Coordinates of C-alpha atoms and ligand atoms in Angstrom, one line a residue:
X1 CA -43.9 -32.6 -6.6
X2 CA -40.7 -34.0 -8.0
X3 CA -37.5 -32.9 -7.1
X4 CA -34.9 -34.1 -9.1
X5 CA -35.6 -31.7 -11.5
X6 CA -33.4 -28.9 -9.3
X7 CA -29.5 -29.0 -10.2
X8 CA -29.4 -29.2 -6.3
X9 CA -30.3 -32.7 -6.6
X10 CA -28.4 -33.7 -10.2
X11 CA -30.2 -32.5 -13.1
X12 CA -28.5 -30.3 -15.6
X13 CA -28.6 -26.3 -14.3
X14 CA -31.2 -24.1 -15.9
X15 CA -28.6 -21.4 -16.8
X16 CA -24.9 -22.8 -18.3
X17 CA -23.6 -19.7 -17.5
X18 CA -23.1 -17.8 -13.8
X19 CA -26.3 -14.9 -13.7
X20 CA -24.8 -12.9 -11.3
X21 CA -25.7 -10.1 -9.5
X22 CA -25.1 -6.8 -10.3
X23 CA -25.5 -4.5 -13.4
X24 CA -22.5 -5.0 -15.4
X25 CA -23.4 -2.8 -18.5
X26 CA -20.7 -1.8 -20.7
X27 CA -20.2 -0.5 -24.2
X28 CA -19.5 -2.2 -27.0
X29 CA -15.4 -3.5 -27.7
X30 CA -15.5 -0.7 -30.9
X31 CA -16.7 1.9 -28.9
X32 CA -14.4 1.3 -25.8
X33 CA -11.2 0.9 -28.6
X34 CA -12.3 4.2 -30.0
X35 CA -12.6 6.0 -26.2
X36 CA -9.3 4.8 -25.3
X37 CA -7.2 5.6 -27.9
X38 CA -8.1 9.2 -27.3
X39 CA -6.9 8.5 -23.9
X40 CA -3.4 6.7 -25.0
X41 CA -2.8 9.6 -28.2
X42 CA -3.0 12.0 -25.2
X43 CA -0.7 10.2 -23.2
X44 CA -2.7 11.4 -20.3
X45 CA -4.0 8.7 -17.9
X46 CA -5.1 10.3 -14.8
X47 CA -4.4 13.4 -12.6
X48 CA -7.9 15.4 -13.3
X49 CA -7.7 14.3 -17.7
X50 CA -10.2 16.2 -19.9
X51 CA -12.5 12.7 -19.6
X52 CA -12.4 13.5 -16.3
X53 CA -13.1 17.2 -16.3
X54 CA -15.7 16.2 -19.0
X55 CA -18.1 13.4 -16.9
X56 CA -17.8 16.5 -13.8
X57 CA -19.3 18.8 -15.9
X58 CA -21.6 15.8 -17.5
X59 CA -22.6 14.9 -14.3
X60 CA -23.4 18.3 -13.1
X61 CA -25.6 18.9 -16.0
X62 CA -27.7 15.4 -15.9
X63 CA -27.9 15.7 -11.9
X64 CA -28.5 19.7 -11.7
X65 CA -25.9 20.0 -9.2
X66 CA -23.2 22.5 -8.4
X67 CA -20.5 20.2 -7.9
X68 CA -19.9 16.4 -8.9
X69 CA -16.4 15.7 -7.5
X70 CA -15.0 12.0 -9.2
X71 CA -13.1 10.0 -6.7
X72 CA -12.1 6.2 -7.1
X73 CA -14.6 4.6 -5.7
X74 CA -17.4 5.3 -3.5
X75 CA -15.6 4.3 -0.1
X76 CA -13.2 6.9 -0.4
X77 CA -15.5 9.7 -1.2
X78 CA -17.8 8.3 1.8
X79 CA -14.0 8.4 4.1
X80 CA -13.6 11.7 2.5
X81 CA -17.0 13.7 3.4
X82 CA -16.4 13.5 7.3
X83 CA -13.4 15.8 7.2
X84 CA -14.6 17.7 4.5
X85 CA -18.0 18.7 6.7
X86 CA -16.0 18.7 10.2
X87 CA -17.6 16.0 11.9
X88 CA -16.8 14.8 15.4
X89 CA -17.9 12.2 17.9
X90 CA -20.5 9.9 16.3
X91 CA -22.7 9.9 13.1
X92 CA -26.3 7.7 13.2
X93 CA -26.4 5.4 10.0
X94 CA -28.8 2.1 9.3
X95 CA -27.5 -0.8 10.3
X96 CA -28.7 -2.5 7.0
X97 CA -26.1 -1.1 4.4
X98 CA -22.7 -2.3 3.1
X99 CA -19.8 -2.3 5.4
X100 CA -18.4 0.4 3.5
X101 CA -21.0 2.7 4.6
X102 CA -19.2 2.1 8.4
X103 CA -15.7 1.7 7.6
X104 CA -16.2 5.0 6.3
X105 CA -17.2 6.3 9.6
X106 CA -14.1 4.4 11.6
X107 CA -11.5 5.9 9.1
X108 CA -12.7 9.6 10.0
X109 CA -12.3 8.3 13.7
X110 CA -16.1 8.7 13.9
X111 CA -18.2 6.4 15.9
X112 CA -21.7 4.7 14.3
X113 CA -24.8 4.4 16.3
X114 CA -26.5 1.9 14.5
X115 CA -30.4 2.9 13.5
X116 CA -33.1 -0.1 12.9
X117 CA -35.1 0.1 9.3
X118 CA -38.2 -0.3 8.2
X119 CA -38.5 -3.8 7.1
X120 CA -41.2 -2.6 4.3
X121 CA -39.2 -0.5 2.5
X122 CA -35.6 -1.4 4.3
X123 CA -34.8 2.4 4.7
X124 CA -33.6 3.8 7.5
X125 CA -36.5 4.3 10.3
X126 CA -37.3 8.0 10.5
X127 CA -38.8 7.7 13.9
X128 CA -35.9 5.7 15.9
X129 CA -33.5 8.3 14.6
X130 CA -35.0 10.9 17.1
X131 CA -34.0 9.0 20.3
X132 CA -30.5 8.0 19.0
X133 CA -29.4 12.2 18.8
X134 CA -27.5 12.4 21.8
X135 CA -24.7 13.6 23.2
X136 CA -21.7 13.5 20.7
X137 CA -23.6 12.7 17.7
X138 CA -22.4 15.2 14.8
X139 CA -24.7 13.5 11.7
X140 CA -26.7 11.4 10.1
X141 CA -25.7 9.4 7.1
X142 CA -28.6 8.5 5.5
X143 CA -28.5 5.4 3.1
X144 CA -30.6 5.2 0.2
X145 CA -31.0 1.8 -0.9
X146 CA -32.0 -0.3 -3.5
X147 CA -33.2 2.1 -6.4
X148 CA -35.3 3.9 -3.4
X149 CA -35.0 7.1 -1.2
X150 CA -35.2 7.1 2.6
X151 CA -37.1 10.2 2.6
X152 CA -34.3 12.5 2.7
X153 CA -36.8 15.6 2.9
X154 CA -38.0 13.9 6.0
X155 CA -34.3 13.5 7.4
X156 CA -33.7 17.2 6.7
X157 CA -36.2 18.4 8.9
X158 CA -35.2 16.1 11.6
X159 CA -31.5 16.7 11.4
X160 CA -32.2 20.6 11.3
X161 CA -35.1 20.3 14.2
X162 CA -31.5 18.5 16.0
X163 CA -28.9 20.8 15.0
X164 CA -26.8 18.2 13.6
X165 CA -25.3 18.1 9.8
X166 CA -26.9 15.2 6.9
X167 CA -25.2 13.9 4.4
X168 CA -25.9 10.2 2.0
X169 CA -24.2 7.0 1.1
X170 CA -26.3 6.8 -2.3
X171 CA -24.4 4.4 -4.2
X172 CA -27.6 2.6 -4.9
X173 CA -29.2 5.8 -6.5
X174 CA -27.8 7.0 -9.4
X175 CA -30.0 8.4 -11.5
X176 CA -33.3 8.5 -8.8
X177 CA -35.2 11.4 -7.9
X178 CA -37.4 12.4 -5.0
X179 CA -40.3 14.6 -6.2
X180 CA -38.3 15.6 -9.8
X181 CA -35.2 16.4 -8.2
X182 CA -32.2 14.0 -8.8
X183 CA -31.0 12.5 -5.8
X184 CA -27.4 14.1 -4.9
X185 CA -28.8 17.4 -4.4
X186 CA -29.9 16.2 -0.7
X187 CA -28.3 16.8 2.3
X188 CA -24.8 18.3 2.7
X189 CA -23.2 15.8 0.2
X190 CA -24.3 12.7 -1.0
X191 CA -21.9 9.9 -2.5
X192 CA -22.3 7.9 -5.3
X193 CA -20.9 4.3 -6.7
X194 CA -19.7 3.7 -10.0
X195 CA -18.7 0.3 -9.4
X196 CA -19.3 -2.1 -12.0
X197 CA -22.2 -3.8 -10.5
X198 CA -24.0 -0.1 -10.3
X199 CA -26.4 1.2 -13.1
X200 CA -23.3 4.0 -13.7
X201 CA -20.0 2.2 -14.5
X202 CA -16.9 3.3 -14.6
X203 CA -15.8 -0.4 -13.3
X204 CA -14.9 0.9 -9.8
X205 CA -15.4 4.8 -9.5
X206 CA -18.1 7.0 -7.7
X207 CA -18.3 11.0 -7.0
X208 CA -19.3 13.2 -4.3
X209 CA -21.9 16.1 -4.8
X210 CA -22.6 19.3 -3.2
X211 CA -24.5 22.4 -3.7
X212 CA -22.2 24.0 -1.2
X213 CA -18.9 25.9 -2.7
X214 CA -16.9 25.8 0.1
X215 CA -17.4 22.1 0.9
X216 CA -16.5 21.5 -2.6
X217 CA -13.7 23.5 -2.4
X218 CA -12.7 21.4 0.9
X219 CA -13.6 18.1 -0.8
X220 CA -11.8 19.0 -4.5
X221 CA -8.4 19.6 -2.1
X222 CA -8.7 16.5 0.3
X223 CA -9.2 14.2 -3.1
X224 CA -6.0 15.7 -4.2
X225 CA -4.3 18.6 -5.4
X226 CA -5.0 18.2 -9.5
X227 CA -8.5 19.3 -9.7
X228 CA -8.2 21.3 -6.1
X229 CA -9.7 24.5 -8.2
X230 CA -8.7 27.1 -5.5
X231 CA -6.4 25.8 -2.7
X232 CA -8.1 25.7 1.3
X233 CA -6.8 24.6 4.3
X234 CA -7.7 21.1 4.9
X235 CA -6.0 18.9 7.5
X236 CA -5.8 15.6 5.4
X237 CA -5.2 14.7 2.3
X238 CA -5.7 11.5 0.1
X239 CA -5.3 10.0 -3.5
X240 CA -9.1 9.7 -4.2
X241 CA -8.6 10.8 -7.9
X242 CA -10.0 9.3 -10.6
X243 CA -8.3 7.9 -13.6
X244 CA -8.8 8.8 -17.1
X245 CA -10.0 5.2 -17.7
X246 CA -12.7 5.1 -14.9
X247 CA -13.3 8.5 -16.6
X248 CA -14.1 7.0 -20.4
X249 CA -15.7 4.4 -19.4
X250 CA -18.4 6.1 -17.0
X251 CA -19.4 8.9 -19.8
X252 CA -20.2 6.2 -22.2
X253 CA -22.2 5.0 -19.2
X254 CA -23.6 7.6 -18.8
X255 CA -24.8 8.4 -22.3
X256 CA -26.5 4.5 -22.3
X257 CA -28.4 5.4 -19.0
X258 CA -31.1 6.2 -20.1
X259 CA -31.6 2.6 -22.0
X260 CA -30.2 0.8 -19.0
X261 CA -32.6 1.9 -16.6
X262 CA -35.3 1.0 -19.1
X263 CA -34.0 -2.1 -19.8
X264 CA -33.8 -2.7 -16.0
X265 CA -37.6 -1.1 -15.7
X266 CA -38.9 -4.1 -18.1
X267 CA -37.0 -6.6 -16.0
X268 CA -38.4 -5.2 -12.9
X269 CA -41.8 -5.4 -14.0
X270 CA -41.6 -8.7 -15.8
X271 CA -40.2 -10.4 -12.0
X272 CA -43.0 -8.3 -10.4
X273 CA -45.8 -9.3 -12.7
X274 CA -44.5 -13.8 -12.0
X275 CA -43.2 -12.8 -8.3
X276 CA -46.9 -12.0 -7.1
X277 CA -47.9 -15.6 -7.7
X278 CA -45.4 -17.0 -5.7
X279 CA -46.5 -17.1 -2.3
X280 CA -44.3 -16.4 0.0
X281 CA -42.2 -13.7 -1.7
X282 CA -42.4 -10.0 -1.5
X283 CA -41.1 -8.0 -3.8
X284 CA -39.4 -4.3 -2.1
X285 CA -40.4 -1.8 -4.1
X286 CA -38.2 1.2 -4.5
X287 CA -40.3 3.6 -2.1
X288 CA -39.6 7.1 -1.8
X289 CA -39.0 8.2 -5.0
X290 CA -40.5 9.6 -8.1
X291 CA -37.7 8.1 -11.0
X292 CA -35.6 4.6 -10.3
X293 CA -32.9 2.9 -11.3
X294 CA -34.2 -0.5 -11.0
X295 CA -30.9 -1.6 -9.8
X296 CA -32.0 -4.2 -7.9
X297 CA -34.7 -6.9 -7.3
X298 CA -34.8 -7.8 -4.0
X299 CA -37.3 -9.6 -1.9
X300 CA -37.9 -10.9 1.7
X301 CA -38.7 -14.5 1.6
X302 CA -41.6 -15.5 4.3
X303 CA -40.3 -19.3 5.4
X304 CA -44.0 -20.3 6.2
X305 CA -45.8 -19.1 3.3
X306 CA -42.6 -19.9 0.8
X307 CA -42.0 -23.3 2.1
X308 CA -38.3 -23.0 2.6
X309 CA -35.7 -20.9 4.7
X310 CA -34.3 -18.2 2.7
X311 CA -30.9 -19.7 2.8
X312 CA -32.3 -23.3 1.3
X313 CA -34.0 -21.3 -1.5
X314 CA -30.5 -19.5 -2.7
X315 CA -28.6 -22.7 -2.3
X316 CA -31.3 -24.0 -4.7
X317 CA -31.0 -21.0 -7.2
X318 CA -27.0 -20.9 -7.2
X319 CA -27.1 -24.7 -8.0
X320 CA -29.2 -23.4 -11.3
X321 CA -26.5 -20.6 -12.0
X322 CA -28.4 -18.6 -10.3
X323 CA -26.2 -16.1 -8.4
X324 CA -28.8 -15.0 -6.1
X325 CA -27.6 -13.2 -2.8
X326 CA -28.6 -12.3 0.8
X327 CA -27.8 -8.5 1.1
X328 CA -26.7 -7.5 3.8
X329 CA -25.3 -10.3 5.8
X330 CA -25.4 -10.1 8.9
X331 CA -26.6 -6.5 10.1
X332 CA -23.3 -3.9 10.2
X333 CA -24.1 -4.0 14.2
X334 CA -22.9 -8.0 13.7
X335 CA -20.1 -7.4 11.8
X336 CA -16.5 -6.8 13.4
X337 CA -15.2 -4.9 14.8
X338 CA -18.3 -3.4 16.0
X339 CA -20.2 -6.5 17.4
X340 CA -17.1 -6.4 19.9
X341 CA -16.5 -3.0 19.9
X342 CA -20.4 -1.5 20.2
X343 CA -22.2 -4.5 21.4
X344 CA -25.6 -2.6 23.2
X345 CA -26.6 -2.6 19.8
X346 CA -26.7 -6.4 19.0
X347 CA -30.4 -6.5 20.8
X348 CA -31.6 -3.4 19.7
X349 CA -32.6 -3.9 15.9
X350 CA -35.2 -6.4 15.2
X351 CA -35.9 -5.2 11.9
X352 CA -32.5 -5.1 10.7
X353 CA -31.6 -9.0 11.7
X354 CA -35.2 -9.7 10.6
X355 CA -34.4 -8.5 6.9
X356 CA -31.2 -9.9 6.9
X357 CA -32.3 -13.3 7.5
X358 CA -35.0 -12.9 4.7
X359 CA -33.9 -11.0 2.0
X360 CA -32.8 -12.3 -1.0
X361 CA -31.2 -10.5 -4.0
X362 CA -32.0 -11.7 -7.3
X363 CA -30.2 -10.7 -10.9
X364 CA -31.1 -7.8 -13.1
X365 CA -29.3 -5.6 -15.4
X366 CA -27.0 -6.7 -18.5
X367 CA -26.5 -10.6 -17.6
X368 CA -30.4 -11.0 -17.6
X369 CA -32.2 -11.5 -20.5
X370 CA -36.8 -11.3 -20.3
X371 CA -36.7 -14.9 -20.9
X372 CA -33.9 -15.7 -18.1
X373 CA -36.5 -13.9 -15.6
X374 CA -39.2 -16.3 -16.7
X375 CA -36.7 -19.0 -16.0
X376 CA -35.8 -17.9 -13.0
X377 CA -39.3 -17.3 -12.1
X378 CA -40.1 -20.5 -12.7
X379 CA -37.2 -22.3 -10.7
X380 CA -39.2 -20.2 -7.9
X381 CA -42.7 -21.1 -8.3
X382 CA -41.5 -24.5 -8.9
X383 CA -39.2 -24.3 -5.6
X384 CA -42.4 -23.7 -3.8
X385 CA -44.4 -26.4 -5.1
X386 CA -42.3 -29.0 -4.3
X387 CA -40.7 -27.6 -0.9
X388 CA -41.6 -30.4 1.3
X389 CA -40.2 -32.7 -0.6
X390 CA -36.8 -30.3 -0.9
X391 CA -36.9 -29.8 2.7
X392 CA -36.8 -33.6 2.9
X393 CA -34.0 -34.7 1.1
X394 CA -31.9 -31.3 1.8
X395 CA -31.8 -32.8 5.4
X396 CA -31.1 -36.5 4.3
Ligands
T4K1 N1 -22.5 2.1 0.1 C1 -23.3 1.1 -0.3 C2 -24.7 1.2 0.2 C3 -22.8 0.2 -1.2 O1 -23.7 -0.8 -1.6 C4 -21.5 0.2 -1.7 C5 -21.0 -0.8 -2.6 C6 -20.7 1.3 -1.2 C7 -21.2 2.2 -0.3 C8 -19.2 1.4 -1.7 O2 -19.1 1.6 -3.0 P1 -17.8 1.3 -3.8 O3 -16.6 1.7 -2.9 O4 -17.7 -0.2 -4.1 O5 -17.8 2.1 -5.1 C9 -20.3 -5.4 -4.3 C10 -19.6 -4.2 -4.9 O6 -18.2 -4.4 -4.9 C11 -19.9 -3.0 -4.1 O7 -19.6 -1.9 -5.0 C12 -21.3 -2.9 -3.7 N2 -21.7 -1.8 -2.9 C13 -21.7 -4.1 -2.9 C14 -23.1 -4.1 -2.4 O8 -21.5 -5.3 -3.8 P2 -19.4 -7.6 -3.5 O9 -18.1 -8.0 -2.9 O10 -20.6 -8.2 -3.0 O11 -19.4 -7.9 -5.1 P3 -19.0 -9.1 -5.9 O12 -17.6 -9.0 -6.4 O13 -19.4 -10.4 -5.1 O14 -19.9 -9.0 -7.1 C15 -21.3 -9.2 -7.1 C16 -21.7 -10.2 -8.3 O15 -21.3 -9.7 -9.5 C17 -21.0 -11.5 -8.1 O16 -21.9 -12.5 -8.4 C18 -19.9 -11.5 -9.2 C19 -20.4 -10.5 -10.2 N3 -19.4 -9.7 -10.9 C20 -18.8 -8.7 -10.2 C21 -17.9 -8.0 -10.8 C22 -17.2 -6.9 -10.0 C23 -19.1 -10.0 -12.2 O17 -19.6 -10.9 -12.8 N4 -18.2 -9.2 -12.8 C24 -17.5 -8.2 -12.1 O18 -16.7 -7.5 -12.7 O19 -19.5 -6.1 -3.5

């Protein structure tokens, strides 16, 4: 098959504008004006506003939890959760997550111990966790990525059978539920992201949630002393509070959930329907639970059957506008400092460097329109076809 029909090789892209990754749905200019002039006539812009009280209580409500805590972004809830739950020593996490999900960890002074994944579902692998609870380990964060769960039932018995604590990075999960319960009632606490490439916007923003009082008492004072409710003794304290303009943004994002996910849904199943001809490209569900986000699209890409090498393929897509990604990259046990710092775990997780040399990321949410995932399927199927002779002059 021809090849000069890829922009890789000089034709015109198939997209004039960047499809990146990443969700990026937000209201319309009319109803954004109208949400921040309340903001400006109050002449109240952050400190624990009435927006922000509102999404709390908002948040509470759609997620049927006791407390949802807003904080800035997502990393500093995760930073904040440690202290708030007395952790010590070291905490077991995946190693296939965002780096945040660590740094977190080496800001509390905790150390990770880095768990392999399943490299079906990319969740954390339930039965490794045993043999990493050892001396020192406190907890185990579990991640829930990609619109999935990592079976956090599953994690409870394990961490209670172990006497350590649990708690979750689910930025990824807003929204989900495991068996008809929302995610963020799992665990000690669980953390989400409202970052602007998350299904919930508030352009960077997350919150923490908690059925337990006292930890929310704990948490409410660490974020800062507006919103503390009643004062306890914690030892540190931050500026995790969120403003009143992360606050206006995220309640009109959460009032268009519901059309976002669906919109996601029918983008989802539009790739999956074109994605299962393509051989050579498996689609990761979102396993483990009963309501997604469809936040992302993300497949591994078998080199043999495909054609190409993962990384040939997105070099291929980005040169059509195609913003396509390879999340996470490299495994947190490669990144620094802990490749240096931790390095008996830089042979120890097959599945985790197997992933990340395979998975790609491909765009959903606003940015994507049905007929863009046709295109985009097509540059795929067609990427396929002609691979040998792509291989060929890529190397010329
Ligand atoms: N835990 C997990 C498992 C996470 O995935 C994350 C964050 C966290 C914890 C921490 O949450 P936060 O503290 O961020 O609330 C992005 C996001 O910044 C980050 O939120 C996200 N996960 C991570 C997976 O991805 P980058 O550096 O890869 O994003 P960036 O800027 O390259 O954006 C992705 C694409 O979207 C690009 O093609 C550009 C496009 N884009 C992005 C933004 C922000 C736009 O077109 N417009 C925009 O405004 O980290």
């Amino acid at each position: 098959m021809n090849t000069s029909s890829f922009a890789l090789f000089g034709a015109r892209p198939a997209f004039e504008k960047s499809l990146p990754i990443g969700q990026l749905y937000f209201p319309s200019w009319a109803r954004y004006e109208a949400a921040f002039r309340g903001v400006f006539e109050r002449q109240y812009y952050t400190n624990q506003g009435p927006l922000t009280q509102q999404l709390e209580e908002k948040l509470q409500q759609f997620l049927g939890v006791r407390h949802a805590i807003c904080v800035t972004n997502a990393t500093i809830g995760l930073m904040m959760v440690p202290d708030a739950m007395g952790l010590t020593g070291k905490v077991i996490l995946p190693a296939y997550t965002f780096i945040a999900s660590a740094q977190s960890l080496s800001w509390a002074g905790l150390e990770p111990v880095f768990c392999d994944i399943d490299p079906d579902t990319h969740q954390i692998a339930l039965d490794r966790i045993g043999a990493l609870i050892g001396e020192g380990v406190s907890a185990i964060m579990g991640v829930n990525l990609w619109g999935g769960a990592c079976d956090p039932k599953a994690l409870a018995d394990l961490s209670d059978a172990h006497g350590v604590q649990l708690y979750f990075d689910s930025a990824h999960a807003f929204g989900c539920a495991v068996d008809g319960v929302r995610i963020g009632n799992f665990g000690r606490a669980e953390v989400f992201s409202f970052h602007a490439t998350k299904i919930l916007s508030a352009t960077e923003g997350g919150c923490i949630c908690t059925n337990d009082d006292e930890l929310a008492a704990r948490l409410r004072n660490i974020r800062s002393s507006y919103g503390a409710g009643k004062p306890v003794n914690v030892v540190k304290t931050a500026n995790g509070r969120m403003s009143e303009a992360q606050a206006a943004i995220a309640l009109m994002s959460l009032e268009d959930f519901p059309a976002n996910r669906k919109n996601n849904e029918a983008l989802y199943r539009r790739y999956e329907a074109q994605l299962q001809a393509i051989p050579g490209l498996q689609m990761i569900r979102p396993t483990g639970v009963s309501f997604s986000n469809y936040q992302y699209v993300v497949c591994g890409v078998d080199e043999r059957e495909f054609g190409l090498p993962r990384d040939m393929l997105i070099a291929i897509l980005q040169a059509e506008n195609v913003i396509a990604r390879r999340y996470f990259y490299p495994g947190l046990h490669r990144c620094i400092p802990y490749a240096q710092e931790l390095p008996q775990y830089l042979d120890r997780l097959p599945d985790t460097d197997s992933v990340c040399a395979s998975c790609i990321q491909l765009p959903v949410g606003a940015p994507v329109s049905a007929q863009g995932v046709d295109r985009i399927c097509d540059i795929l199927m067609r990427a396929h076809q002609a691979s040998a002779g792509i291989r060929a002059r890529y190397a010329a």
